[in-house]
Tab-separated table of C-alpha atoms in Angstrom:
chain	number	residue	atom	x	y	z
C	14	UNK	CA	110.395	-20.615	42.992
C	15	UNK	CA	109.388	-24.242	42.703
C	16	UNK	CA	108.676	-25.807	39.322
C	17	UNK	CA	106.846	-28.966	38.351
C	18	UNK	CA	108.581	-30.947	35.602
C	19	UNK	CA	106.156	-32.889	33.407
C	20	UNK	CA	107.479	-35.641	31.142
C	21	UNK	CA	106.553	-38.969	29.539
C	22	UNK	CA	108.076	-42.187	30.814
C	23	UNK	CA	110.375	-42.582	27.794
C	24	UNK	CA	111.990	-39.207	28.573
C	25	UNK	CA	112.740	-40.069	32.223
C	26	UNK	CA	116.540	-39.965	31.780
C	27	UNK	CA	116.508	-36.469	30.331
C	28	UNK	CA	113.996	-35.372	32.992
C	29	UNK	CA	116.355	-36.615	35.723
C	30	UNK	CA	119.242	-34.622	34.190
C	31	UNK	CA	117.049	-31.552	33.908
C	32	UNK	CA	115.901	-31.846	37.496
C	33	UNK	CA	119.456	-32.292	38.811
C	34	UNK	CA	120.716	-29.307	36.785
C	35	UNK	CA	117.936	-27.007	38.027
C	36	UNK	CA	118.568	-28.023	41.626
C	37	UNK	CA	122.269	-27.236	41.187
C	38	UNK	CA	121.035	-23.788	40.100
C	39	UNK	CA	119.066	-23.436	43.360
C	40	UNK	CA	115.688	-23.909	41.683
C	41	UNK	CA	113.376	-26.239	43.555
C	42	UNK	CA	111.696	-28.883	41.455
C	43	UNK	CA	109.165	-31.671	41.700
C	44	UNK	CA	108.556	-34.420	39.188
C	45	UNK	CA	107.119	-37.924	39.214
C	46	UNK	CA	110.678	-39.108	39.939
C	47	UNK	CA	110.107	-37.744	43.448
C	48	UNK	CA	106.819	-39.609	43.994
C	49	UNK	CA	106.753	-42.544	46.378
C	50	UNK	CA	105.622	-45.799	44.800
C	51	UNK	CA	102.029	-46.763	45.508
C	52	UNK	CA	100.801	-43.172	45.925
C	53	UNK	CA	97.491	-42.134	44.343
C	54	UNK	CA	98.977	-40.717	41.142
C	55	UNK	CA	96.126	-38.362	40.239
C	56	UNK	CA	95.946	-36.910	43.743
C	57	UNK	CA	99.742	-36.385	43.974
C	58	UNK	CA	99.931	-34.659	40.585
C	59	UNK	CA	96.987	-32.452	41.501
C	60	UNK	CA	98.518	-31.496	44.849
C	61	UNK	CA	102.076	-30.919	43.598
C	62	UNK	CA	100.810	-29.116	40.494
C	63	UNK	CA	98.637	-26.775	42.554
C	64	UNK	CA	101.514	-25.817	44.861
C	65	UNK	CA	104.089	-25.319	42.066
C	66	UNK	CA	104.977	-21.773	40.968
C	67	UNK	CA	105.543	-22.804	37.358
C	68	UNK	CA	105.562	-25.751	34.988
C	69	UNK	CA	108.254	-27.133	32.712
C	70	UNK	CA	106.967	-29.415	29.968
C	71	UNK	CA	109.578	-31.819	28.622
C	72	UNK	CA	108.218	-32.822	25.233
C	73	UNK	CA	109.514	-35.853	23.399
C	74	UNK	CA	108.087	-37.695	20.393
C	75	UNK	CA	104.351	-38.374	20.693
C	76	UNK	CA	103.919	-36.214	23.808
C	77	UNK	CA	100.826	-34.450	22.459
C	78	UNK	CA	99.024	-37.776	22.040
C	79	UNK	CA	100.065	-39.298	25.384
C	80	UNK	CA	96.867	-39.741	27.500
C	81	UNK	CA	98.701	-39.650	30.850
C	82	UNK	CA	100.469	-36.408	29.942
C	83	UNK	CA	97.213	-34.920	28.705
C	84	UNK	CA	95.526	-35.732	32.033
C	85	UNK	CA	98.489	-34.131	33.845
C	86	UNK	CA	98.262	-31.009	31.667
C	87	UNK	CA	94.524	-30.683	32.318
C	88	UNK	CA	95.258	-30.840	36.035
C	89	UNK	CA	97.791	-27.966	35.693
C	90	UNK	CA	95.463	-25.870	33.552
C	91	UNK	CA	92.623	-26.412	36.013
C	92	UNK	CA	94.860	-25.292	38.879
C	93	UNK	CA	96.044	-22.254	36.925
C	94	UNK	CA	92.816	-21.286	35.198
C	95	UNK	CA	93.819	-17.615	35.087
C	96	UNK	CA	97.150	-18.352	33.358
C	97	UNK	CA	99.242	-16.709	36.043
C	98	UNK	CA	102.012	-19.275	36.287
C	99	UNK	CA	104.843	-19.569	33.768
C	100	UNK	CA	104.532	-22.494	31.359
C	101	UNK	CA	107.819	-23.412	29.672
C	102	UNK	CA	108.053	-26.011	26.905
C	103	UNK	CA	111.376	-27.851	26.621
C	104	UNK	CA	111.603	-29.835	23.418
C	105	UNK	CA	113.720	-32.969	23.357
C	106	UNK	CA	116.159	-32.289	20.491
C	107	UNK	CA	115.500	-35.721	18.972
C	108	UNK	CA	111.827	-35.813	19.888
C	109	UNK	CA	108.782	-33.690	19.139
C	110	UNK	CA	108.950	-31.292	16.198
C	111	UNK	CA	108.359	-27.700	17.468
C	112	UNK	CA	105.106	-27.455	15.468
C	113	UNK	CA	103.695	-30.290	17.590
C	114	UNK	CA	103.563	-28.147	20.733
C	115	UNK	CA	100.366	-28.664	22.750
C	116	UNK	CA	97.923	-25.828	21.892
C	117	UNK	CA	98.191	-24.065	25.257
C	118	UNK	CA	101.974	-23.774	24.802
C	119	UNK	CA	101.881	-22.281	21.307
C	120	UNK	CA	102.266	-18.749	22.633
C	121	UNK	CA	105.306	-19.687	24.753
C	122	UNK	CA	108.980	-19.549	23.881
C	123	UNK	CA	110.199	-23.107	23.492
C	124	UNK	CA	113.648	-24.296	24.544
C	125	UNK	CA	115.341	-27.020	22.481
C	126	UNK	CA	117.831	-29.322	24.181
C	127	UNK	CA	120.367	-29.459	21.334
C	128	UNK	CA	123.007	-28.158	23.744
C	129	UNK	CA	122.062	-29.204	27.271
C	130	UNK	CA	124.027	-26.525	29.138
C	131	UNK	CA	122.638	-23.744	26.926
C	132	UNK	CA	119.148	-25.131	27.398
C	133	UNK	CA	119.545	-25.096	31.192
C	134	UNK	CA	120.756	-21.489	31.046
C	135	UNK	CA	117.715	-20.471	28.959
C	136	UNK	CA	115.388	-22.417	31.218
C	137	UNK	CA	116.768	-20.802	34.341
C	138	UNK	CA	116.380	-17.361	32.726
C	139	UNK	CA	112.745	-17.976	31.771
C	140	UNK	CA	111.905	-19.343	35.225
C	141	UNK	CA	113.351	-16.205	36.771
C	142	UNK	CA	111.799	-13.864	34.142
C	143	UNK	CA	108.342	-15.357	33.454
C	144	UNK	CA	107.100	-12.441	31.362
C	145	UNK	CA	109.841	-13.295	28.831
C	146	UNK	CA	108.339	-16.766	28.385
C	147	UNK	CA	105.700	-15.414	25.994
C	148	UNK	CA	106.369	-15.579	22.269
C	149	UNK	CA	105.618	-11.974	21.179
C	150	UNK	CA	105.281	-12.821	17.472
C	151	UNK	CA	102.647	-15.393	18.259
C	152	UNK	CA	100.899	-12.937	20.540
C	153	UNK	CA	100.513	-10.409	17.710
C	154	UNK	CA	99.214	-13.090	15.338
C	155	UNK	CA	96.784	-14.192	18.058
C	156	UNK	CA	95.349	-10.694	18.388
C	157	UNK	CA	94.657	-10.505	14.650
C	158	UNK	CA	93.127	-13.993	14.600
C	159	UNK	CA	91.114	-13.251	17.740
C	160	UNK	CA	89.562	-10.184	16.131
C	161	UNK	CA	88.790	-12.093	12.935
C	162	UNK	CA	87.105	-14.940	14.810
C	163	UNK	CA	85.085	-12.575	16.986
C	164	UNK	CA	83.803	-10.807	13.875
C	165	UNK	CA	82.839	-14.142	12.300
C	166	UNK	CA	81.022	-15.102	15.487
C	167	UNK	CA	79.240	-11.755	15.617
C	168	UNK	CA	78.089	-12.101	11.980
C	169	UNK	CA	76.852	-15.613	12.648
C	170	UNK	CA	74.964	-14.568	15.805
C	171	UNK	CA	73.367	-11.658	13.941
C	172	UNK	CA	72.282	-13.884	11.062
C	173	UNK	CA	70.675	-16.291	13.560
C	174	UNK	CA	68.897	-13.386	15.202
C	175	UNK	CA	67.575	-12.135	11.850
C	176	UNK	CA	66.374	-15.605	10.884
C	177	UNK	CA	64.691	-16.015	14.221
C	178	UNK	CA	62.935	-12.636	13.864
C	179	UNK	CA	61.847	-13.548	10.316
C	180	UNK	CA	60.472	-16.883	11.558
C	181	UNK	CA	58.455	-15.205	14.300
C	182	UNK	CA	57.016	-12.687	11.812
C	183	UNK	CA	55.728	-15.491	9.540
C	184	UNK	CA	51.943	-16.104	9.785
C	185	UNK	CA	51.234	-19.517	11.419
T	13	UNK	CA	67.919	-22.858	6.975
T	14	UNK	CA	68.214	-19.917	4.571
T	15	UNK	CA	71.371	-18.762	2.824
T	16	UNK	CA	73.514	-18.548	5.972
T	17	UNK	CA	76.946	-20.163	5.525
T	18	UNK	CA	77.506	-22.677	8.324
T	19	UNK	CA	80.451	-22.074	10.663
T	20	UNK	CA	83.617	-24.007	9.838
T	21	UNK	CA	83.625	-27.597	11.050
T	22	UNK	CA	86.891	-27.241	13.015
T	23	UNK	CA	85.564	-24.175	14.847
T	24	UNK	CA	82.161	-25.639	15.716
T	25	UNK	CA	81.413	-26.820	19.251
T	26	UNK	CA	78.028	-28.460	19.765
T	27	UNK	CA	76.626	-27.629	23.204
T	28	UNK	CA	74.376	-30.269	24.713
T	29	UNK	CA	72.806	-28.923	27.886
T	30	UNK	CA	69.425	-28.026	29.423
T	31	UNK	CA	67.771	-24.840	28.130
T	32	UNK	CA	65.559	-24.041	31.113
T	33	UNK	CA	65.747	-20.788	33.060
T	34	UNK	CA	67.309	-22.448	36.121
T	35	UNK	CA	70.267	-23.620	34.039
T	36	UNK	CA	70.517	-20.423	31.974
T	37	UNK	CA	73.603	-18.967	33.692
T	38	UNK	CA	75.513	-22.219	33.278
T	39	UNK	CA	74.564	-22.365	29.617
T	40	UNK	CA	75.751	-18.777	29.146
T	41	UNK	CA	79.020	-19.644	30.961
T	42	UNK	CA	79.487	-22.518	28.533
T	43	UNK	CA	78.716	-20.347	25.488
T	44	UNK	CA	81.042	-17.618	26.794
T	45	UNK	CA	83.937	-20.050	27.312
T	46	UNK	CA	83.540	-21.556	23.862
T	47	UNK	CA	83.397	-18.129	22.171
T	48	UNK	CA	86.336	-16.756	24.181
T	49	UNK	CA	88.546	-19.527	22.839
T	50	UNK	CA	87.719	-18.711	19.220
T	51	UNK	CA	85.083	-21.387	18.648
T	52	UNK	CA	81.447	-21.093	17.522
T	53	UNK	CA	78.906	-22.494	20.000
T	54	UNK	CA	76.228	-24.510	18.199
T	55	UNK	CA	73.037	-26.319	19.106
T	56	UNK	CA	69.906	-27.689	17.458
T	57	UNK	CA	68.208	-24.430	18.452
T	58	UNK	CA	69.926	-22.605	15.596
T	59	UNK	CA	67.694	-24.525	13.139
T	60	UNK	CA	64.525	-24.720	15.201
T	61	UNK	CA	62.440	-23.095	12.481
T	62	UNK	CA	63.367	-25.832	9.987
T	63	UNK	CA	60.899	-28.509	8.957
T	64	UNK	CA	63.204	-31.419	9.907
T	65	UNK	CA	62.437	-33.344	13.102
T	66	UNK	CA	64.434	-32.232	16.132
T	67	UNK	CA	66.465	-35.447	16.276
T	68	UNK	CA	67.563	-35.055	12.639
T	69	UNK	CA	68.591	-31.477	13.312
T	70	UNK	CA	70.633	-32.587	16.320
T	71	UNK	CA	72.383	-35.288	14.289
T	72	UNK	CA	73.119	-32.842	11.492
T	73	UNK	CA	74.544	-30.225	13.853
T	74	UNK	CA	76.742	-32.683	15.805
T	75	UNK	CA	77.967	-34.152	12.509
T	76	UNK	CA	78.939	-30.652	11.354
T	77	UNK	CA	80.865	-29.932	14.594
T	78	UNK	CA	84.367	-31.183	15.322
T	79	UNK	CA	83.791	-30.803	19.061
T	80	UNK	CA	80.928	-31.256	21.498
T	81	UNK	CA	80.243	-30.616	25.182
T	82	UNK	CA	77.651	-32.666	27.078
T	83	UNK	CA	76.495	-31.719	30.555
T	84	UNK	CA	75.040	-34.726	32.367
T	85	UNK	CA	74.691	-32.918	35.686
T	86	UNK	CA	70.907	-32.777	35.341
T	87	UNK	CA	70.405	-36.396	34.411
T	88	UNK	CA	68.701	-37.148	37.712
T	89	UNK	CA	65.099	-37.678	38.766
T	90	UNK	CA	63.000	-34.480	38.793
T	91	UNK	CA	59.433	-33.373	39.420
T	92	UNK	CA	56.489	-35.259	40.851
T	93	UNK	CA	57.126	-38.301	38.691
T	94	UNK	CA	60.876	-38.280	39.389
T	95	UNK	CA	61.724	-38.416	35.692
T	96	UNK	CA	65.293	-37.973	34.445
T	97	UNK	CA	66.216	-36.143	31.252
T	98	UNK	CA	67.722	-38.512	28.732
T	99	UNK	CA	68.360	-36.063	25.895
T	100	UNK	CA	71.860	-35.170	27.119
T	101	UNK	CA	73.114	-38.782	27.509
T	102	UNK	CA	71.511	-39.652	24.167
T	103	UNK	CA	73.418	-36.849	22.440
T	104	UNK	CA	76.648	-37.844	24.209
T	105	UNK	CA	76.122	-41.337	22.766
T	106	UNK	CA	75.834	-39.833	19.286
T	107	UNK	CA	79.070	-37.881	19.802
T	108	UNK	CA	80.883	-40.951	21.167
T	109	UNK	CA	79.806	-42.923	18.096
T	110	UNK	CA	81.075	-40.146	15.803
T	111	UNK	CA	84.400	-40.151	17.630
T	112	UNK	CA	84.768	-43.913	17.271
T	113	UNK	CA	83.647	-44.021	13.665
T	114	UNK	CA	85.724	-41.055	12.507
T	115	UNK	CA	88.979	-41.824	14.320
T	116	UNK	CA	91.836	-41.479	11.838
T	117	UNK	CA	89.654	-39.725	9.232
T	118	UNK	CA	89.960	-36.096	8.162
T	119	UNK	CA	86.796	-35.263	10.146
T	120	UNK	CA	87.509	-36.529	13.668
T	121	UNK	CA	85.204	-35.753	16.575
T	122	UNK	CA	86.169	-34.885	20.164
T	123	UNK	CA	83.771	-34.613	23.099
T	124	UNK	CA	83.767	-33.514	26.701
T	125	UNK	CA	81.363	-34.910	29.302
T	126	UNK	CA	80.539	-32.734	32.299
T	127	UNK	CA	79.307	-34.480	35.448
T	128	UNK	CA	78.473	-33.323	38.989
T	129	UNK	CA	81.347	-33.103	41.480
T	130	UNK	CA	82.138	-36.304	43.328
T	131	UNK	CA	81.928	-39.845	42.082
T	132	UNK	CA	78.158	-40.336	41.692
T	133	UNK	CA	78.638	-40.456	37.912
T	134	UNK	CA	80.479	-43.759	38.329
T	135	UNK	CA	77.147	-45.205	39.455
T	136	UNK	CA	74.724	-43.549	37.027
T	137	UNK	CA	77.002	-43.651	33.954
T	138	UNK	CA	79.765	-46.090	34.879
T	139	UNK	CA	80.936	-46.476	31.270
T	140	UNK	CA	82.437	-42.974	31.516
T	141	UNK	CA	84.822	-43.984	34.306
T	142	UNK	CA	87.833	-44.354	31.992
T	143	UNK	CA	87.272	-41.023	30.219
T	144	UNK	CA	88.164	-38.600	33.017
T	145	UNK	CA	84.980	-36.489	32.719
T	146	UNK	CA	85.150	-32.902	33.925
T	147	UNK	CA	83.323	-32.190	37.190
T	148	UNK	CA	81.548	-28.987	38.085
T	149	UNK	CA	79.551	-27.928	41.134
T	150	UNK	CA	76.827	-26.054	39.214
T	151	UNK	CA	78.592	-22.725	39.734
T	152	UNK	CA	79.414	-20.435	36.815
T	153	UNK	CA	83.061	-20.361	37.928
T	154	UNK	CA	83.428	-24.136	37.897
T	155	UNK	CA	81.702	-24.356	34.511
T	156	UNK	CA	84.082	-21.807	32.953
T	157	UNK	CA	87.096	-23.485	34.588
T	158	UNK	CA	86.233	-26.986	33.360
T	159	UNK	CA	85.149	-26.043	29.851
T	160	UNK	CA	88.125	-23.696	29.358
T	161	UNK	CA	90.595	-26.308	30.636
T	162	UNK	CA	89.377	-28.727	27.988
T	163	UNK	CA	89.210	-26.138	25.209
T	164	UNK	CA	92.807	-25.077	25.837
T	165	UNK	CA	94.033	-28.558	24.929
T	166	UNK	CA	92.248	-28.677	21.546
T	167	UNK	CA	94.290	-28.300	18.394
T	168	UNK	CA	91.959	-25.668	16.885
T	169	UNK	CA	91.876	-23.438	19.949
T	170	UNK	CA	92.744	-19.786	19.612
T	171	UNK	CA	95.409	-19.250	22.252
T	172	UNK	CA	94.334	-15.964	23.834
T	173	UNK	CA	96.851	-13.165	23.396
T	174	UNK	CA	96.347	-11.844	26.883
T	175	UNK	CA	97.552	-14.810	28.942
T	176	UNK	CA	100.536	-13.068	30.528
T	177	UNK	CA	102.328	-14.813	33.398
T	178	UNK	CA	102.903	-12.648	36.456
T	179	UNK	CA	106.475	-12.290	37.738
């Protein structure tokens, strides 16, 4: 198992601690801290992201609005378009409020770094048990919302169809 | 338009793409991706029976949509006279203006530009270079991948319940 750690520049110290702790736990990692200077950033992220088995998202204040992180996330999502790899949000205890999770992480269990050692234990567990990374409560809510939205869409499509048929029936 | 309540602004995605038979599968892939993420695909076609001119209907529909998707992959010379279609770039310009004008308001606008694979877009629409447009190769798979990748980062997306990571 090899995980990609994504983080914003201002969270580099915590990312370095996280990376060191995971490696001590025999989990391979890659992050921008491992990139050689002068490398084509987009190409490296794309390559390392595609070969990773999972992604850890270290989220500090303002992460959801950070353009570089957003570009990185799009690269991961593109490389994992069937959602087969574990995505694990780690929230900086003094950073992003949990409700500010990026949309694609809303159905994932988030780890908060209030106690670093506990957080590493939880992170290791979720990396080793990816099916546990899903937030079941959110999943149930999603099913209900999904059904509601599909019904709304169906009603709208039917009303368009009826209008279109009525328009065609009108004498010119 | 008669009596039909319009879809909610934050769930509306305006789709700006060709409507010809050659492009049909890509349009359906786009519509499918938008619907699968809990959004309502919209276009000026939904009001084509109305008396308003087409351009007014387009403006009205983009204005009523929080999101829009613009495929510029067909903006190249075609036919005997080698004419390019300018409707798609024109509508992208409208969306870009809405985004700029509404930034910070309670009705923001977000758009996605789709371009052909490679870097040709940097020559025919160089102003997009800083916006990281999504690239597709005219296959249904690449269209679904690019549109879905963008949709998954939007705040109003419905996170599908079935995305289960494999051990």
